[in-house]
Amino acid sequence: MTDTTAGGVSRTVTRLADGRELIYFDEGPAAAPRPPDTRPLPPSRPSVELRHDVLHDEWVTVTTHRNTRTFLPDAAACPLCPSRDGRRSEIPADDYDVVVFENRFPSFAASPEAASPETRPSPVDGEPLFARRPGDGRCEVVCFSSDHTASLGSLPPRRIRTVIEAWADRTAELSALPGVQQVFCFENRGEEIGVTLHHPHGQIYAYPFVPPRSRQVLASLERAAGRDLFGEVLAAERRAGTRIVVDGEHWTAFVPAAARWPVQLHLYPRRHVAGFPGLDEDERAELAELYPALLRACDAYYDDDAPLPYVAGWHQAPRGAHDTYRLHLQLFSIRRAPGRLKFLAGSESGMAAWINDVAPEQVAERLREVVHKDG
Ligand SMILES: [Zn+2]
């Protein structure tokens, strides 16, 4: 099935051999029909459960399927490269622009057998304090390019635009799934972040609960009843100016006043927009230019010729908070100096109380310097 999204992108939905969904996002008209996935994969049966931490009022995900054997014929082969020369990957086509598919080892997945009240899991050890429920969400992988050696920052604006269309499409569709509370599009980049696949890709988590960080924000928004807190933060940063990295026509990039990481960058749309689906044509177009430029600036941040390890997370409004919660990027790196990493030790890991050794204003100054050098 093929249809067209905004930005002239053709979207074709198909299924992998084990039943997982795969979607091609082609620039321009859809490519010729792709070959089916003929790998001998057993049906995908992820096992995911959520356990409630009653003291912190947080859900913790417990997955046990990640130990299942891998069915790739060659462990060294990249599963995100196109299928070529007799080698079969997760993507059956011999080329693609952007492709999204359901993760084979998801942290959340719909569990049809657990949907009815009779089969819902009982509390852990029968103790009512230890609530347990199925991890009914969804996890997807987004391949940004068929080029194994590319990076998101190295891709042309046309391709970034296609990635934005894919994010918007997936956000709209996943948000509509029953039980999904928030959709998070993110990219982990670099071995230091724990990335094992070098192929340029990101992930999408459709959470069956509102994650703790978002709940904190929702609580602040509630306390600020009636005020546009995101708009106020943005206005204050623009007034101060000391931490602004790029002030575009529709987007503003800045280092937050209370940054917690050695390198941290936030990017807000100037207008209140709840998520990718709400961005208009001009906002998408500017983002497609600005985002890769900011990623290149991050890579140039330290004079060390080593790409910056980072987590780039696109935060979107949880279910029911579209009027107050604004779409924004939070990017951070754990590299605190060339060859040195910040470890989350006692205060951060144990207490979630952050100590940052670098002044946010200094980080912004350096980012301004390198983003402008990039032209
Ligand atoms: Zn690859």
mmCIF file of C-alpha atoms and ligand atoms in Angstrom:
data_model
loop_
_atom_site.group_PDB
_atom_site.id
_atom_site.type_symbol
_atom_site.label_atom_id
_atom_site.label_comp_id
_atom_site.label_asym_id
_atom_site.label_seq_id
_atom_site.Cartn_x
_atom_site.Cartn_y
_atom_site.Cartn_z
ATOM 1 C CA MET A 1 0.000 0.000 0.000
ATOM 2 C CA THR A 2 1.461 3.373 -1.027
ATOM 3 C CA ASP A 3 0.286 6.897 -0.259
ATOM 4 C CA THR A 4 1.849 10.346 -0.198
ATOM 5 C CA THR A 5 2.723 12.442 2.871
ATOM 6 C CA ALA A 6 3.562 16.145 3.064
ATOM 7 C CA GLY A 7 6.836 17.177 1.457
ATOM 8 C CA GLY A 8 6.265 14.919 -1.587
ATOM 9 C CA VAL A 9 7.264 11.746 0.238
ATOM 10 C CA SER A 10 5.756 8.411 -0.815
ATOM 11 C CA ARG A 11 4.978 6.002 1.987
ATOM 12 C CA THR A 12 4.766 2.268 1.334
ATOM 13 C CA VAL A 13 3.743 -0.146 4.076
ATOM 14 C CA THR A 14 4.781 -3.796 4.011
ATOM 15 C CA ARG A 15 5.558 -6.632 6.449
ATOM 16 C CA LEU A 16 8.713 -8.539 7.326
ATOM 17 C CA ALA A 17 8.826 -12.355 7.370
ATOM 18 C CA ASP A 18 7.958 -12.495 11.090
ATOM 19 C CA GLY A 19 4.968 -10.150 10.756
ATOM 20 C CA ARG A 20 6.625 -6.921 11.873
ATOM 21 C CA GLU A 21 5.622 -3.804 9.944
ATOM 22 C CA LEU A 22 8.116 -2.001 7.687
ATOM 23 C CA ILE A 23 7.485 1.340 5.994
ATOM 24 C CA TYR A 24 9.481 2.874 3.140
ATOM 25 C CA PHE A 25 9.547 6.671 2.889
ATOM 26 C CA ASP A 26 10.656 7.472 -0.666
ATOM 27 C CA GLU A 27 11.583 10.931 -1.902
ATOM 28 C CA GLY A 28 9.288 11.583 -4.864
ATOM 29 C CA PRO A 29 7.181 8.837 -6.429
ATOM 30 C CA ALA A 30 7.408 5.406 -4.796
ATOM 31 C CA ALA A 31 10.214 3.169 -6.030
ATOM 32 C CA ALA A 32 9.346 0.064 -8.046
ATOM 33 C CA PRO A 33 7.787 -2.695 -5.887
ATOM 34 C CA ARG A 34 10.373 -4.107 -3.462
ATOM 35 C CA PRO A 35 11.056 -7.818 -3.018
ATOM 36 C CA PRO A 36 9.426 -9.500 0.001
ATOM 37 C CA ASP A 37 11.395 -10.579 3.083
ATOM 38 C CA THR A 38 12.109 -14.288 2.593
ATOM 39 C CA ARG A 39 14.259 -14.908 5.680
ATOM 40 C CA PRO A 40 13.195 -17.911 7.761
ATOM 41 C CA LEU A 41 12.246 -15.835 10.813
ATOM 42 C CA PRO A 42 10.046 -17.290 13.562
ATOM 43 C CA PRO A 43 7.047 -15.116 14.514
ATOM 44 C CA SER A 44 8.069 -12.139 16.643
ATOM 45 C CA ARG A 45 6.978 -12.841 20.250
ATOM 46 C CA PRO A 46 8.451 -10.210 22.503
ATOM 47 C CA SER A 47 8.026 -10.634 26.224
ATOM 48 C CA VAL A 48 7.688 -7.310 28.002
ATOM 49 C CA GLU A 49 6.228 -6.466 31.376
ATOM 50 C CA LEU A 50 5.960 -3.285 33.384
ATOM 51 C CA ARG A 51 6.488 -3.308 37.118
ATOM 52 C CA HIS A 52 5.439 -0.444 39.327
ATOM 53 C CA ASP A 53 7.909 1.070 41.791
ATOM 54 C CA VAL A 54 5.482 2.189 44.452
ATOM 55 C CA LEU A 55 7.900 4.489 46.315
ATOM 56 C CA HIS A 56 8.970 6.492 43.277
ATOM 57 C CA ASP A 57 5.664 5.972 41.483
ATOM 58 C CA GLU A 58 7.482 4.908 38.324
ATOM 59 C CA TRP A 59 7.025 2.082 35.861
ATOM 60 C CA VAL A 60 10.088 -0.049 35.137
ATOM 61 C CA THR A 61 10.169 -2.204 32.008
ATOM 62 C CA VAL A 62 11.393 -5.776 32.335
ATOM 63 C CA THR A 63 12.168 -7.576 29.076
ATOM 64 C CA THR A 64 13.425 -11.113 28.836
ATOM 65 C CA HIS A 65 13.324 -11.676 25.079
ATOM 66 C CA ARG A 66 16.528 -9.767 24.348
ATOM 67 C CA ASN A 67 18.500 -12.935 25.020
ATOM 68 C CA THR A 68 16.831 -14.869 22.205
ATOM 69 C CA ARG A 69 19.181 -16.013 19.509
ATOM 70 C CA THR A 70 19.820 -13.786 16.550
ATOM 71 C CA PHE A 71 18.797 -15.169 13.198
ATOM 72 C CA LEU A 72 21.087 -13.094 11.050
ATOM 73 C CA PRO A 73 23.127 -15.370 8.827
ATOM 74 C CA ASP A 74 26.267 -13.347 9.472
ATOM 75 C CA ALA A 75 26.644 -11.618 12.819
ATOM 76 C CA ALA A 76 29.122 -9.162 11.335
ATOM 77 C CA ALA A 77 26.686 -8.010 8.655
ATOM 78 C CA CYS A 78 24.856 -4.745 9.253
ATOM 79 C CA PRO A 79 21.107 -5.425 9.650
ATOM 80 C CA LEU A 80 20.280 -1.856 8.585
ATOM 81 C CA CYS A 81 22.069 -1.849 5.227
ATOM 82 C CA PRO A 82 19.895 -2.748 2.235
ATOM 83 C CA SER A 83 19.740 -6.424 1.187
ATOM 84 C CA ARG A 84 22.332 -6.796 -1.557
ATOM 85 C CA ASP A 85 24.581 -9.369 -3.157
ATOM 86 C CA GLY A 86 22.825 -12.339 -1.596
ATOM 87 C CA ARG A 87 23.080 -10.861 1.918
ATOM 88 C CA ARG A 88 19.692 -10.366 3.564
ATOM 89 C CA SER A 89 19.204 -7.673 6.189
ATOM 90 C CA GLU A 90 16.186 -6.237 8.006
ATOM 91 C CA ILE A 91 15.437 -4.227 4.861
ATOM 92 C CA PRO A 92 14.507 -6.468 1.900
ATOM 93 C CA ALA A 93 15.056 -3.697 -0.718
ATOM 94 C CA ASP A 94 18.413 -3.182 -2.446
ATOM 95 C CA ASP A 95 18.219 0.554 -1.714
ATOM 96 C CA TYR A 96 16.046 3.020 0.188
ATOM 97 C CA ASP A 97 15.809 6.660 1.265
ATOM 98 C CA VAL A 98 14.338 6.402 4.776
ATOM 99 C CA VAL A 99 12.826 3.267 6.225
ATOM 100 C CA VAL A 100 11.047 2.557 9.516
ATOM 101 C CA PHE A 101 10.353 -0.877 10.945
ATOM 102 C CA GLU A 102 9.258 -2.480 14.193
ATOM 103 C CA ASN A 103 12.198 -3.369 16.401
ATOM 104 C CA ARG A 104 12.828 -7.102 16.595
ATOM 105 C CA PHE A 105 13.886 -6.778 20.236
ATOM 106 C CA PRO A 106 11.504 -4.090 21.507
ATOM 107 C CA SER A 107 11.322 -2.593 24.973
ATOM 108 C CA PHE A 108 7.543 -2.271 24.496
ATOM 109 C CA ALA A 109 5.225 -4.328 22.341
ATOM 110 C CA ALA A 110 1.524 -5.015 22.106
ATOM 111 C CA SER A 111 0.624 -8.309 23.772
ATOM 112 C CA PRO A 112 -2.762 -9.462 22.446
ATOM 113 C CA GLU A 113 -2.957 -12.377 24.899
ATOM 114 C CA ALA A 114 -2.680 -9.966 27.849
ATOM 115 C CA ALA A 115 -5.358 -7.586 26.623
ATOM 116 C CA SER A 116 -8.345 -9.196 28.311
ATOM 117 C CA PRO A 117 -8.836 -8.680 32.065
ATOM 118 C CA GLU A 118 -8.745 -12.452 32.781
ATOM 119 C CA THR A 119 -5.285 -12.887 31.327
ATOM 120 C CA ARG A 120 -3.738 -9.695 32.671
ATOM 121 C CA PRO A 121 -0.758 -10.525 34.879
ATOM 122 C CA SER A 122 -1.243 -10.598 38.620
ATOM 123 C CA PRO A 123 0.958 -8.489 40.927
ATOM 124 C CA VAL A 124 4.552 -9.673 41.402
ATOM 125 C CA ASP A 125 4.540 -12.572 43.917
ATOM 126 C CA GLY A 126 0.859 -11.895 44.476
ATOM 127 C CA GLU A 127 1.735 -8.749 46.475
ATOM 128 C CA PRO A 128 -0.707 -5.918 45.641
ATOM 129 C CA LEU A 129 2.040 -3.336 46.295
ATOM 130 C CA PHE A 130 4.036 -4.711 43.367
ATOM 131 C CA ALA A 131 1.719 -3.990 40.439
ATOM 132 C CA ARG A 132 2.523 -5.493 37.101
ATOM 133 C CA ARG A 133 1.041 -4.969 33.623
ATOM 134 C CA PRO A 134 1.867 -5.734 29.987
ATOM 135 C CA GLY A 135 4.278 -3.390 28.185
ATOM 136 C CA ASP A 136 1.735 -2.491 25.532
ATOM 137 C CA GLY A 137 3.595 0.056 23.467
ATOM 138 C CA ARG A 138 5.664 -0.095 20.349
ATOM 139 C CA CYS A 139 9.324 0.393 19.399
ATOM 140 C CA GLU A 140 10.469 1.250 15.904
ATOM 141 C CA VAL A 141 13.818 1.728 14.194
ATOM 142 C CA VAL A 142 14.318 4.605 11.730
ATOM 143 C CA CYS A 143 17.118 4.246 9.160
ATOM 144 C CA PHE A 144 18.145 7.727 8.036
ATOM 145 C CA SER A 145 20.068 6.586 4.943
ATOM 146 C CA SER A 146 21.073 3.410 3.109
ATOM 147 C CA ASP A 147 24.686 4.667 3.306
ATOM 148 C CA HIS A 148 26.335 2.831 6.194
ATOM 149 C CA THR A 149 28.986 5.524 6.652
ATOM 150 C CA ALA A 150 26.669 8.564 6.663
ATOM 151 C CA SER A 151 25.510 10.445 9.761
ATOM 152 C CA LEU A 152 22.378 12.511 10.292
ATOM 153 C CA GLY A 153 24.460 15.703 10.276
ATOM 154 C CA SER A 154 26.086 14.779 6.952
ATOM 155 C CA LEU A 155 22.783 14.270 5.127
ATOM 156 C CA PRO A 156 21.352 16.934 2.796
ATOM 157 C CA PRO A 157 18.304 18.966 3.908
ATOM 158 C CA ARG A 158 16.128 17.016 1.445
ATOM 159 C CA ARG A 159 16.855 13.809 3.356
ATOM 160 C CA ILE A 160 16.400 15.434 6.778
ATOM 161 C CA ARG A 161 13.046 16.632 5.490
ATOM 162 C CA THR A 162 12.114 13.031 4.659
ATOM 163 C CA VAL A 163 13.170 11.975 8.167
ATOM 164 C CA ILE A 164 10.916 14.740 9.581
ATOM 165 C CA GLU A 165 8.020 13.417 7.455
ATOM 166 C CA ALA A 166 8.678 9.917 8.806
ATOM 167 C CA TRP A 167 8.730 11.223 12.411
ATOM 168 C CA ALA A 168 5.475 13.120 11.829
ATOM 169 C CA ASP A 169 3.820 10.110 10.236
ATOM 170 C CA ARG A 170 4.890 7.711 12.960
ATOM 171 C CA THR A 171 3.966 10.136 15.747
ATOM 172 C CA ALA A 172 0.446 10.564 14.379
ATOM 173 C CA GLU A 173 -0.052 6.842 13.921
ATOM 174 C CA LEU A 174 1.533 5.636 17.171
ATOM 175 C CA SER A 175 -0.188 8.321 19.300
ATOM 176 C CA ALA A 176 -3.509 6.931 18.102
ATOM 177 C CA LEU A 177 -2.759 3.400 19.365
ATOM 178 C CA PRO A 178 -4.809 2.494 22.421
ATOM 179 C CA GLY A 179 -2.787 2.854 25.609
ATOM 180 C CA VAL A 180 0.085 4.841 24.077
ATOM 181 C CA GLN A 181 0.756 7.871 26.272
ATOM 182 C CA GLN A 182 3.765 9.537 24.644
ATOM 183 C CA VAL A 183 5.823 9.111 21.454
ATOM 184 C CA PHE A 184 9.555 9.772 21.708
ATOM 185 C CA CYS A 185 11.766 10.028 18.595
ATOM 186 C CA PHE A 186 15.437 9.820 19.494
ATOM 187 C CA GLU A 187 18.903 9.040 18.251
ATOM 188 C CA ASN A 188 21.696 7.494 20.308
ATOM 189 C CA ARG A 189 24.974 8.227 18.559
ATOM 190 C CA GLY A 190 28.419 6.857 19.361
ATOM 191 C CA GLU A 191 29.921 3.824 21.035
ATOM 192 C CA GLU A 192 30.286 5.763 24.291
ATOM 193 C CA ILE A 193 26.458 5.932 24.416
ATOM 194 C CA GLY A 194 26.312 2.173 23.986
ATOM 195 C CA VAL A 195 25.490 2.090 20.282
ATOM 196 C CA THR A 196 26.452 -1.202 18.674
ATOM 197 C CA LEU A 197 25.197 -0.488 15.151
ATOM 198 C CA HIS A 198 27.096 2.235 13.343
ATOM 199 C CA HIS A 199 24.571 2.560 10.549
ATOM 200 C CA PRO A 200 22.879 6.008 10.842
ATOM 201 C CA HIS A 201 19.601 5.310 12.587
ATOM 202 C CA GLY A 202 17.303 6.434 15.356
ATOM 203 C CA GLN A 203 14.471 4.926 17.324
ATOM 204 C CA ILE A 204 10.892 5.686 18.218
ATOM 205 C CA TYR A 205 9.392 4.594 21.525
ATOM 206 C CA ALA A 206 5.628 4.699 21.937
ATOM 207 C CA TYR A 207 5.344 4.512 25.722
ATOM 208 C CA PRO A 208 2.364 2.878 27.437
ATOM 209 C CA PHE A 209 2.868 5.341 30.331
ATOM 210 C CA VAL A 210 4.116 8.914 30.695
ATOM 211 C CA PRO A 211 7.857 8.628 31.478
ATOM 212 C CA PRO A 212 9.126 10.296 34.682
ATOM 213 C CA ARG A 213 10.831 13.282 33.008
ATOM 214 C CA SER A 214 7.664 14.146 31.122
ATOM 215 C CA ARG A 215 5.587 13.746 34.267
ATOM 216 C CA GLN A 216 7.810 16.266 36.015
ATOM 217 C CA VAL A 217 7.235 18.715 33.168
ATOM 218 C CA LEU A 218 3.484 18.089 33.224
ATOM 219 C CA ALA A 219 3.460 18.830 36.966
ATOM 220 C CA SER A 220 5.265 22.144 36.330
ATOM 221 C CA LEU A 221 2.805 23.015 33.576
ATOM 222 C CA GLU A 222 -0.056 22.255 35.901
ATOM 223 C CA ARG A 223 1.382 24.489 38.617
ATOM 224 C CA ALA A 224 1.751 27.256 36.026
ATOM 225 C CA ALA A 225 -1.927 26.856 35.139
ATOM 226 C CA GLY A 226 -2.942 29.075 32.252
ATOM 227 C CA ARG A 227 0.611 30.194 31.447
ATOM 228 C CA ASP A 228 2.619 29.121 28.415
ATOM 229 C CA LEU A 229 5.666 27.906 30.346
ATOM 230 C CA PHE A 230 7.589 26.705 27.270
ATOM 231 C CA GLY A 231 6.889 30.045 25.574
ATOM 232 C CA GLU A 232 8.097 31.889 28.675
ATOM 233 C CA VAL A 233 11.354 29.907 28.822
ATOM 234 C CA LEU A 234 11.971 30.607 25.149
ATOM 235 C CA ALA A 235 11.200 34.318 25.543
ATOM 236 C CA ALA A 236 13.503 34.584 28.580
ATOM 237 C CA GLU A 237 16.354 32.824 26.757
ATOM 238 C CA ARG A 238 15.932 35.145 23.760
ATOM 239 C CA ARG A 239 15.860 38.221 26.022
ATOM 240 C CA ALA A 240 19.006 37.094 27.836
ATOM 241 C CA GLY A 241 20.742 36.069 24.626
ATOM 242 C CA THR A 242 23.785 34.690 26.446
ATOM 243 C CA ARG A 243 22.955 31.055 25.750
ATOM 244 C CA ILE A 244 21.383 31.399 22.288
ATOM 245 C CA VAL A 245 23.197 29.357 19.645
ATOM 246 C CA VAL A 246 21.011 30.040 16.590
ATOM 247 C CA ASP A 247 17.915 32.237 16.469
ATOM 248 C CA GLY A 248 16.186 31.330 13.221
ATOM 249 C CA GLU A 249 12.899 32.471 11.755
ATOM 250 C CA HIS A 250 10.858 29.574 13.162
ATOM 251 C CA TRP A 251 13.262 27.840 15.565
ATOM 252 C CA THR A 252 15.602 28.846 18.376
ATOM 253 C CA ALA A 253 18.536 26.742 19.575
ATOM 254 C CA PHE A 254 19.969 27.448 23.005
ATOM 255 C CA VAL A 255 21.843 25.924 25.909
ATOM 256 C CA PRO A 256 19.378 25.877 28.814
ATOM 257 C CA ALA A 257 20.166 28.115 31.800
ATOM 258 C CA ALA A 258 20.324 25.069 34.095
ATOM 259 C CA ALA A 259 22.068 22.666 31.690
ATOM 260 C CA ARG A 260 23.115 19.459 33.397
ATOM 261 C CA TRP A 261 25.435 17.886 30.806
ATOM 262 C CA PRO A 262 28.910 18.978 29.604
ATOM 263 C CA VAL A 263 27.369 19.696 26.169
ATOM 264 C CA GLN A 264 23.647 20.305 26.003
ATOM 265 C CA LEU A 265 21.481 21.933 23.382
ATOM 266 C CA HIS A 266 17.748 22.555 23.195
ATOM 267 C CA LEU A 267 15.824 23.479 20.061
ATOM 268 C CA TYR A 268 12.304 24.959 20.314
ATOM 269 C CA PRO A 269 9.845 25.933 17.614
ATOM 270 C CA ARG A 270 8.964 29.585 18.151
ATOM 271 C CA ARG A 271 5.254 28.842 17.932
ATOM 272 C CA HIS A 272 3.406 26.462 20.231
ATOM 273 C CA VAL A 273 3.397 23.101 18.428
ATOM 274 C CA ALA A 274 2.664 19.882 20.323
ATOM 275 C CA GLY A 275 4.534 17.476 18.052
ATOM 276 C CA PHE A 276 5.953 16.810 14.599
ATOM 277 C CA PRO A 277 2.517 16.374 12.972
ATOM 278 C CA GLY A 278 1.654 19.995 13.891
ATOM 279 C CA LEU A 279 4.682 21.595 12.199
ATOM 280 C CA ASP A 280 3.805 23.654 9.142
ATOM 281 C CA GLU A 281 5.633 23.675 5.828
ATOM 282 C CA ASP A 282 7.975 26.584 6.715
ATOM 283 C CA GLU A 283 8.880 25.087 10.094
ATOM 284 C CA ARG A 284 9.721 21.722 8.521
ATOM 285 C CA ALA A 285 11.804 23.392 5.807
ATOM 286 C CA GLU A 286 13.855 25.446 8.269
ATOM 287 C CA LEU A 287 14.324 22.488 10.585
ATOM 288 C CA ALA A 288 15.674 20.409 7.684
ATOM 289 C CA GLU A 289 18.476 22.997 7.255
ATOM 290 C CA LEU A 290 19.044 23.892 10.877
ATOM 291 C CA TYR A 291 19.098 20.466 12.500
ATOM 292 C CA PRO A 292 21.998 18.971 10.508
ATOM 293 C CA ALA A 293 23.931 22.254 10.931
ATOM 294 C CA LEU A 294 23.557 21.963 14.714
ATOM 295 C CA LEU A 295 24.655 18.314 14.629
ATOM 296 C CA ARG A 296 27.762 19.277 12.663
ATOM 297 C CA ALA A 297 28.465 22.012 15.209
ATOM 298 C CA CYS A 298 28.255 19.391 17.955
ATOM 299 C CA ASP A 299 30.793 17.253 16.093
ATOM 300 C CA ALA A 300 33.113 20.243 15.868
ATOM 301 C CA TYR A 301 32.634 21.196 19.526
ATOM 302 C CA TYR A 302 35.864 19.613 20.713
ATOM 303 C CA ASP A 303 38.884 19.966 18.482
ATOM 304 C CA ASP A 304 39.445 16.225 18.475
ATOM 305 C CA ASP A 305 38.293 14.935 15.078
ATOM 306 C CA ALA A 306 36.081 12.464 16.922
ATOM 307 C CA PRO A 307 32.323 12.625 16.305
ATOM 308 C CA LEU A 308 30.533 13.738 19.461
ATOM 309 C CA PRO A 309 28.689 10.917 21.222
ATOM 310 C CA TYR A 310 25.204 12.224 21.893
ATOM 311 C CA VAL A 311 21.606 11.449 22.714
ATOM 312 C CA ALA A 312 19.198 13.586 20.697
ATOM 313 C CA GLY A 313 15.651 13.275 21.988
ATOM 314 C CA TRP A 314 12.591 14.896 20.455
ATOM 315 C CA HIS A 315 10.066 15.467 23.226
ATOM 316 C CA GLN A 316 6.435 15.692 22.160
ATOM 317 C CA ALA A 317 3.230 16.299 24.077
ATOM 318 C CA PRO A 318 1.969 13.307 26.042
ATOM 319 C CA ARG A 319 -1.644 12.280 25.494
ATOM 320 C CA GLY A 320 -3.990 14.989 26.697
ATOM 321 C CA ALA A 321 -1.309 17.704 27.032
ATOM 322 C CA HIS A 322 -1.307 19.107 23.496
ATOM 323 C CA ASP A 323 -2.329 22.578 24.612
ATOM 324 C CA THR A 324 0.505 23.069 27.071
ATOM 325 C CA TYR A 325 3.420 20.754 26.199
ATOM 326 C CA ARG A 326 5.604 21.959 23.325
ATOM 327 C CA LEU A 327 7.632 19.876 20.884
ATOM 328 C CA HIS A 328 11.354 20.382 21.481
ATOM 329 C CA LEU A 329 14.740 18.773 21.051
ATOM 330 C CA GLN A 330 16.993 17.959 23.998
ATOM 331 C CA LEU A 331 20.450 16.971 22.851
ATOM 332 C CA PHE A 332 23.248 16.141 25.250
ATOM 333 C CA SER A 333 26.673 14.573 25.265
ATOM 334 C CA ILE A 334 28.529 12.709 27.963
ATOM 335 C CA ARG A 335 31.922 13.810 26.566
ATOM 336 C CA ARG A 336 33.343 16.408 28.929
ATOM 337 C CA ALA A 337 36.707 16.866 27.210
ATOM 338 C CA PRO A 338 38.531 15.191 24.311
ATOM 339 C CA GLY A 339 38.872 11.536 25.283
ATOM 340 C CA ARG A 340 37.063 12.039 28.602
ATOM 341 C CA LEU A 341 33.536 11.097 29.574
ATOM 342 C CA LYS A 342 31.260 12.292 32.325
ATOM 343 C CA PHE A 343 30.142 9.349 34.404
ATOM 344 C CA LEU A 344 26.898 9.548 36.281
ATOM 345 C CA ALA A 345 28.080 8.841 39.798
ATOM 346 C CA GLY A 346 26.548 9.019 43.256
ATOM 347 C CA SER A 347 24.685 12.299 43.129
ATOM 348 C CA GLU A 348 23.344 11.930 39.578
ATOM 349 C CA SER A 349 22.692 8.182 39.530
ATOM 350 C CA GLY A 350 21.752 7.848 43.163
ATOM 351 C CA MET A 351 19.782 11.023 43.728
ATOM 352 C CA ALA A 352 19.070 12.515 40.268
ATOM 353 C CA ALA A 353 20.737 15.694 41.556
ATOM 354 C CA TRP A 354 22.984 17.103 38.859
ATOM 355 C CA ILE A 355 26.350 18.742 39.140
ATOM 356 C CA ASN A 356 27.657 20.362 35.979
ATOM 357 C CA ASP A 357 31.314 21.418 35.797
ATOM 358 C CA VAL A 358 30.844 23.674 32.764
ATOM 359 C CA ALA A 359 29.002 26.990 32.632
ATOM 360 C CA PRO A 360 26.118 26.802 30.129
ATOM 361 C CA GLU A 361 27.074 30.257 28.762
ATOM 362 C CA GLN A 362 30.529 28.937 27.879
ATOM 363 C CA VAL A 363 29.004 25.952 26.047
ATOM 364 C CA ALA A 364 26.742 28.279 24.060
ATOM 365 C CA GLU A 365 29.674 30.502 23.131
ATOM 366 C CA ARG A 366 31.631 27.558 21.747
ATOM 367 C CA LEU A 367 28.600 26.199 19.852
ATOM 368 C CA ARG A 368 28.005 29.629 18.289
ATOM 369 C CA GLU A 369 31.625 29.717 17.185
ATOM 370 C CA VAL A 370 31.511 26.308 15.459
ATOM 371 C CA VAL A 371 28.020 26.606 14.005
ATOM 372 C CA HIS A 372 28.989 29.826 12.266
ATOM 373 C CA LYS A 373 32.243 28.375 10.996
ATOM 374 C CA ASP A 374 30.114 25.721 9.284
ATOM 375 C CA GLY A 375 28.350 28.503 7.322
HETATM 376 ZN ZN ZN B 1 24.739 -0.561 7.511
#
